[in-house]
Tab-separated table of C-alpha atoms in Angstrom:
chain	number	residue	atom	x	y	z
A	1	UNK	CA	33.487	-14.730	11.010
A	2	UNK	CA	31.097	-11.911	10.727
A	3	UNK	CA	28.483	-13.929	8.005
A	4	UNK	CA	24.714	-14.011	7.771
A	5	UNK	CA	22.897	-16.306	6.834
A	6	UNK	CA	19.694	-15.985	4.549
A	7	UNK	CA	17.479	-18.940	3.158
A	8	UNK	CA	15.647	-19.044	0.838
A	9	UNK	CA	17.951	-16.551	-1.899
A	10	UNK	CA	15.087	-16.283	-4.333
A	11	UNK	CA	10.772	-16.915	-3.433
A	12	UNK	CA	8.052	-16.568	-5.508
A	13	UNK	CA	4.855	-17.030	-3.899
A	14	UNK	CA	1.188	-16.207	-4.864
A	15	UNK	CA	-1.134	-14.280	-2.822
A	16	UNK	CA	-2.798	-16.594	-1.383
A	17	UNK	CA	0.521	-18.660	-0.150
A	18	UNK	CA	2.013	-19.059	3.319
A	19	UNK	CA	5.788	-19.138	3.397
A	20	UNK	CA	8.868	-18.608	5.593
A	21	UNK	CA	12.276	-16.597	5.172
A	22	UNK	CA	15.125	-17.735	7.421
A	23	UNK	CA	18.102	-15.858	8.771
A	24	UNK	CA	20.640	-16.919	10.879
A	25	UNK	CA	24.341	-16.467	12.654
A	26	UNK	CA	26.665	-17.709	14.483
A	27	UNK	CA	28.953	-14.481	15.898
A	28	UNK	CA	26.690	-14.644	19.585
A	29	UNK	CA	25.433	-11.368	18.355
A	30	UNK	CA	21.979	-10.591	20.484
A	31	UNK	CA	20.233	-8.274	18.428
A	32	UNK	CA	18.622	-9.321	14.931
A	33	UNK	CA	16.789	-7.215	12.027
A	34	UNK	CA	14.751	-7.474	9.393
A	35	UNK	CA	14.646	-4.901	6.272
A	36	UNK	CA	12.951	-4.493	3.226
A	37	UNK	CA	14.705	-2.829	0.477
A	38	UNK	CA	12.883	-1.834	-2.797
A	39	UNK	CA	15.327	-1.184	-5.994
A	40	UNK	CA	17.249	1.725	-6.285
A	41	UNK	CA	16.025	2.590	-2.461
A	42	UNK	CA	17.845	2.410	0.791
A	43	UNK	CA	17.031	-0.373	3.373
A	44	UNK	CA	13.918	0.043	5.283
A	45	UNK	CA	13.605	-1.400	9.120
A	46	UNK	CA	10.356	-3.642	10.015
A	47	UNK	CA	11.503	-5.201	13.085
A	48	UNK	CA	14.007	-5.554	16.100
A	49	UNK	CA	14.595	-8.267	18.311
A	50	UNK	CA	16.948	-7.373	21.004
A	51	UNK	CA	18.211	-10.568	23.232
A	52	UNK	CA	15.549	-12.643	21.761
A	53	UNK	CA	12.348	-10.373	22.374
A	54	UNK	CA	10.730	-8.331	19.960
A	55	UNK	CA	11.840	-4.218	20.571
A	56	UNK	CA	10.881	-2.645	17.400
A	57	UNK	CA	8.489	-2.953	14.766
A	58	UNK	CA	8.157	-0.178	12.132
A	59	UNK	CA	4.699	-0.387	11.590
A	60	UNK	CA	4.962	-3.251	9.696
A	61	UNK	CA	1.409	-4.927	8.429
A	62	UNK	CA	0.150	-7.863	9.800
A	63	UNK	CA	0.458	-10.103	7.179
A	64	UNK	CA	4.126	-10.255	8.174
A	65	UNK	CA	4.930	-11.918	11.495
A	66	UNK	CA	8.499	-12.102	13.331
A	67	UNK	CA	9.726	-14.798	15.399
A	68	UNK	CA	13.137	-15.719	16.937
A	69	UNK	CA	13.562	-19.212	18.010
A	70	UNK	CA	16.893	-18.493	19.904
A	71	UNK	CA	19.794	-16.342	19.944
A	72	UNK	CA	21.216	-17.423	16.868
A	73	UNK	CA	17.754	-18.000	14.436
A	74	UNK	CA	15.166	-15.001	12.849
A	75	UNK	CA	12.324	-16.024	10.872
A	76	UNK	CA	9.658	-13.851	8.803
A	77	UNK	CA	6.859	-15.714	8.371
A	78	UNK	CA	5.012	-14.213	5.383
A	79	UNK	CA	0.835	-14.399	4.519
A	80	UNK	CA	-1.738	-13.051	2.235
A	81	UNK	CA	1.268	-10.890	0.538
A	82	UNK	CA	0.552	-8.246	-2.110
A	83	UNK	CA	2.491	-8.001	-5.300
A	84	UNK	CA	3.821	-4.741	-4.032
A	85	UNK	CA	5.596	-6.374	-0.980
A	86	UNK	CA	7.682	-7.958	-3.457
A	87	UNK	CA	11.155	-6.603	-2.510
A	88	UNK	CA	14.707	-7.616	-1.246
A	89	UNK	CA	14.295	-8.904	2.246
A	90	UNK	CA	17.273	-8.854	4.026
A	91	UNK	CA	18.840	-9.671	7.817
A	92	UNK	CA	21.515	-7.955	10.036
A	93	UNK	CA	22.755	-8.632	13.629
A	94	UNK	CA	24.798	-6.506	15.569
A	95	UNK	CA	26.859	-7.430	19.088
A	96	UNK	CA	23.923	-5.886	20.995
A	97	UNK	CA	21.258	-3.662	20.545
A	98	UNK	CA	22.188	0.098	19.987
A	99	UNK	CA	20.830	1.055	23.350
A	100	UNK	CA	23.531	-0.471	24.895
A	101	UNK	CA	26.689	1.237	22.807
A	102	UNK	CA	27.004	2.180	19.091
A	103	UNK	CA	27.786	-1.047	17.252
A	104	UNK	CA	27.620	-1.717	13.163
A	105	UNK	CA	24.918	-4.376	11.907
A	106	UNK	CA	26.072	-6.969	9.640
A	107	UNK	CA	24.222	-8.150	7.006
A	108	UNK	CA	23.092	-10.992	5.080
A	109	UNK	CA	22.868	-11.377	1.184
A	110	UNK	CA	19.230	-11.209	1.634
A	111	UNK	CA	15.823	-12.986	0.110
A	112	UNK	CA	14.606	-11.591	-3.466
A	113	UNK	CA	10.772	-12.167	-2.960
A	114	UNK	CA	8.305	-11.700	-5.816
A	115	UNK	CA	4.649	-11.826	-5.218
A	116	UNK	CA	2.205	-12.499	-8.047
B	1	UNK	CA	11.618	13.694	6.130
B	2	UNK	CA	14.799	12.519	4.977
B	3	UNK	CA	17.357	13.185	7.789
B	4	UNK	CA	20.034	11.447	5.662
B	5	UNK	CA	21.255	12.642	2.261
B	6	UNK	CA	23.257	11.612	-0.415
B	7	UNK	CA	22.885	14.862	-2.762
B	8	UNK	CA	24.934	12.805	-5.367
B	9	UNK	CA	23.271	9.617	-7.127
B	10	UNK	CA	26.164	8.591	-9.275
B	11	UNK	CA	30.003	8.931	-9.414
B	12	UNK	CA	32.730	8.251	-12.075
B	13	UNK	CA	36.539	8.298	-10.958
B	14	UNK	CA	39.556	6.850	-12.838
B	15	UNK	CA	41.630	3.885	-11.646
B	16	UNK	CA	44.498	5.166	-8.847
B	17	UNK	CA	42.331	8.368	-8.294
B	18	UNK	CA	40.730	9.399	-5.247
B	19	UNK	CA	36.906	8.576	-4.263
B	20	UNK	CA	35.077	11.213	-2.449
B	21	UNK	CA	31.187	10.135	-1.078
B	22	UNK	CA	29.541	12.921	0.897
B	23	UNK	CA	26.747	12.526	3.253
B	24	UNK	CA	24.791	15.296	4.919
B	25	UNK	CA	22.090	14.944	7.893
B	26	UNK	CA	19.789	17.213	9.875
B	27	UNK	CA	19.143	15.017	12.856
B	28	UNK	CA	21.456	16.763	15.630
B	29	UNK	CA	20.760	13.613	17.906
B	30	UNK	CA	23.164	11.025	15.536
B	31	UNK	CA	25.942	10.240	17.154
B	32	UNK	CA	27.789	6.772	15.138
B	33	UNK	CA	27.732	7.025	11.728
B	34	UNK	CA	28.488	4.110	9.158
B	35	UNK	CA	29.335	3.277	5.484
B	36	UNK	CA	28.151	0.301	3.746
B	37	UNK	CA	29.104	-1.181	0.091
B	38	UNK	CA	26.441	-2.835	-1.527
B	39	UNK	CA	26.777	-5.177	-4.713
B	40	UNK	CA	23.474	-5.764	-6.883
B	41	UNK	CA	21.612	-8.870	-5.484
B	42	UNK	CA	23.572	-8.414	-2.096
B	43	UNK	CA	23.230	-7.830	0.575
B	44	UNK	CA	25.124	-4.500	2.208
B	45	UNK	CA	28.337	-4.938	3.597
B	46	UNK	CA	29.467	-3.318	6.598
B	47	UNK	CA	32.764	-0.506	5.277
B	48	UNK	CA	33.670	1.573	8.703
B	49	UNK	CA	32.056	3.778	11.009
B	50	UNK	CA	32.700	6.624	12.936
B	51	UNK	CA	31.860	7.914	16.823
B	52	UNK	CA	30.236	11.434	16.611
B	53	UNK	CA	33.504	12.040	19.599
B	54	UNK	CA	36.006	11.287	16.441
B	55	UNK	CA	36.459	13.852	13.408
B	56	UNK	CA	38.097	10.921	11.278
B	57	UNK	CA	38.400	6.988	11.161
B	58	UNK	CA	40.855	5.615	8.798
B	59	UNK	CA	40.943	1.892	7.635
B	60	UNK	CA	43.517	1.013	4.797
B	61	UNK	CA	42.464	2.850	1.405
B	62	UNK	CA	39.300	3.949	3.206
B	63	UNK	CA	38.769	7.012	5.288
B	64	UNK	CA	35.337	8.753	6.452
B	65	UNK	CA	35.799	12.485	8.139
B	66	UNK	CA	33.322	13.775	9.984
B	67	UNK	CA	31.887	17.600	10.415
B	68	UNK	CA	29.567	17.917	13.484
B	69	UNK	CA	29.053	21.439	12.848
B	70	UNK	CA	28.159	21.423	9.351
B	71	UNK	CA	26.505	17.659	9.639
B	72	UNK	CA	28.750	16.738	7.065
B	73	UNK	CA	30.572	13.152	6.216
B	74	UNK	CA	32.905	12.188	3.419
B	75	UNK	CA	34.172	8.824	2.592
B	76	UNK	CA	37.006	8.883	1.028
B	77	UNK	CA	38.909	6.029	-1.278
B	78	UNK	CA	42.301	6.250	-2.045
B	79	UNK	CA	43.437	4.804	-4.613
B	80	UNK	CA	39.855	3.721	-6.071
B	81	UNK	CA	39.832	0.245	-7.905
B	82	UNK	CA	37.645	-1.277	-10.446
B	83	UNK	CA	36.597	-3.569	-7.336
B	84	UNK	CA	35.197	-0.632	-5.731
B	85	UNK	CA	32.628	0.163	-8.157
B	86	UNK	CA	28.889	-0.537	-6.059
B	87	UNK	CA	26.237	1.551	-4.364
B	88	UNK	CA	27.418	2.908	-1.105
B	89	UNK	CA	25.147	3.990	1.487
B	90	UNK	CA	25.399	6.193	4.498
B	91	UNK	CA	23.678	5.485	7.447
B	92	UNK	CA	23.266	6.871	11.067
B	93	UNK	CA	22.269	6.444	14.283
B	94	UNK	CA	21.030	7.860	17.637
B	95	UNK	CA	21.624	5.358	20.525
B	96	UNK	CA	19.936	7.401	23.231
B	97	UNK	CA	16.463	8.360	21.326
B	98	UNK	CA	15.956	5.611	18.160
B	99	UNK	CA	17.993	2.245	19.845
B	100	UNK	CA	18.815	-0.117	17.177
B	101	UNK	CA	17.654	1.857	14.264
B	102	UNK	CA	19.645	3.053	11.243
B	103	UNK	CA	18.321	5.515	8.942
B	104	UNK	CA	20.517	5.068	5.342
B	105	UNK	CA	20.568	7.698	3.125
B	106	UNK	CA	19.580	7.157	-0.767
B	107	UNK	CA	22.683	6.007	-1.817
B	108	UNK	CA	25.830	6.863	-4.595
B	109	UNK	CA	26.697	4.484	-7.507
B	110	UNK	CA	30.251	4.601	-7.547
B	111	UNK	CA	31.869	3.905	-10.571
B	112	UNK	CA	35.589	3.082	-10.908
B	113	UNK	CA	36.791	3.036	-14.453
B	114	UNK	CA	40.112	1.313	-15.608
């Protein structure tokens, strides 16, 4: 079973709205990502968690926050978005993090977000 | 600075024929490199990868070669299939200087026509 998990599939939220994407899976895989991918554009990274603990973040603004619960749960908690943050939001897990060996991420179908 | 290319944005091949995706990069540091298959309003799915130790990974119709010296990889599909038609990416990584990150290249609409 090599699925992802991604809830909600489509969001539309207003500027001024708080809201929540979830991601999760079940392979015991103990790193999780989070990417934003704009049409016609490769994924972008925002963050890494590697065995639970947050190892990378791209620079990513504020008004997008990371958590992981547990092992098997990512959230993006999303506030005060801009209409151009409307994108494809999607998750991937690997086996571990890449420090440890070279191992593919898998993904998940993603989150269409549109801010207005 | 994009260290992963994919020169060619779109790709048209007849049924039974054979696919060829090339993917060029400039960072001498990668050393795994992956192909993903992405349907619109999906998410990417993983295709197969290859060590920067190997010069060739074959799994069933698919098979990606890999140049270190010219920073070169192909992905090639034999025989292509209507099915196969989606945007595939190339991506890369570095374990020892960039961890868990993957840098994709811009992508190639494949095209498989009956």
């Amino acid at each position: 079973d090599t699925e992802v998990t991604q809830t909600p599939k489509h969001l539309v939220m207003g500027m001024t709205n708080k809201k929540s994407l979830k991601c999760e899976q079940h392979m015991g895989h103990r790193a999780m990502y989070w990417y934003k991918q704009k049409a016609k554009k490769p994924p972008e990274l925002m963050f890494v968690y590697s065995y639970e603990k947050l190892s990378i973040n791209e620079s990513v603004p504020s008004r997008f926050s990371p958590e992981c619960p547990n092992s098997s749960l990512l959230n993006l908690h999303l506030h005060a978005l801009q209409p151009e943050d409307s994108a494809l939001y999607l998750c991937a897990s690997s086996p571990k993090p890449h420090r440890d060996s070279n191992y593919e991420q898998y993904f998940g179908p993603g989150t269409r977000l549109t801010v207005t | 600075d994009q260290q992963v290319k994919q020169n060619s944005p779109s790709l048209s091949v007849q049924e039974g024929r054979i696919s060829i995706l090339n993917c060029d990069y400039t960072n001498s540091m990668f050393d795994y490199f992956l192909w993903y298959k992405k349907y619109p309003a999906e998410g990417p799915t993983f295709l197969i990868s290859i060590s920067s130790i190997k010069d060739k990974n074959e799994d069933g119709r698919f098979t990606v070669f890999l140049n270190k010296s010219a920073k070169h990889l192909s992905l090639h599909i034999v025989p292509s299939q209507p099915g196969d038609s989606a945007v595939y990416f190339c991506a890369a990584s570095a374990m020892v200087t960039s961890g868990s990150r993957l840098t994709f290249g811009e992508g190639t609409q494949l095209t498989v026509n009956p």
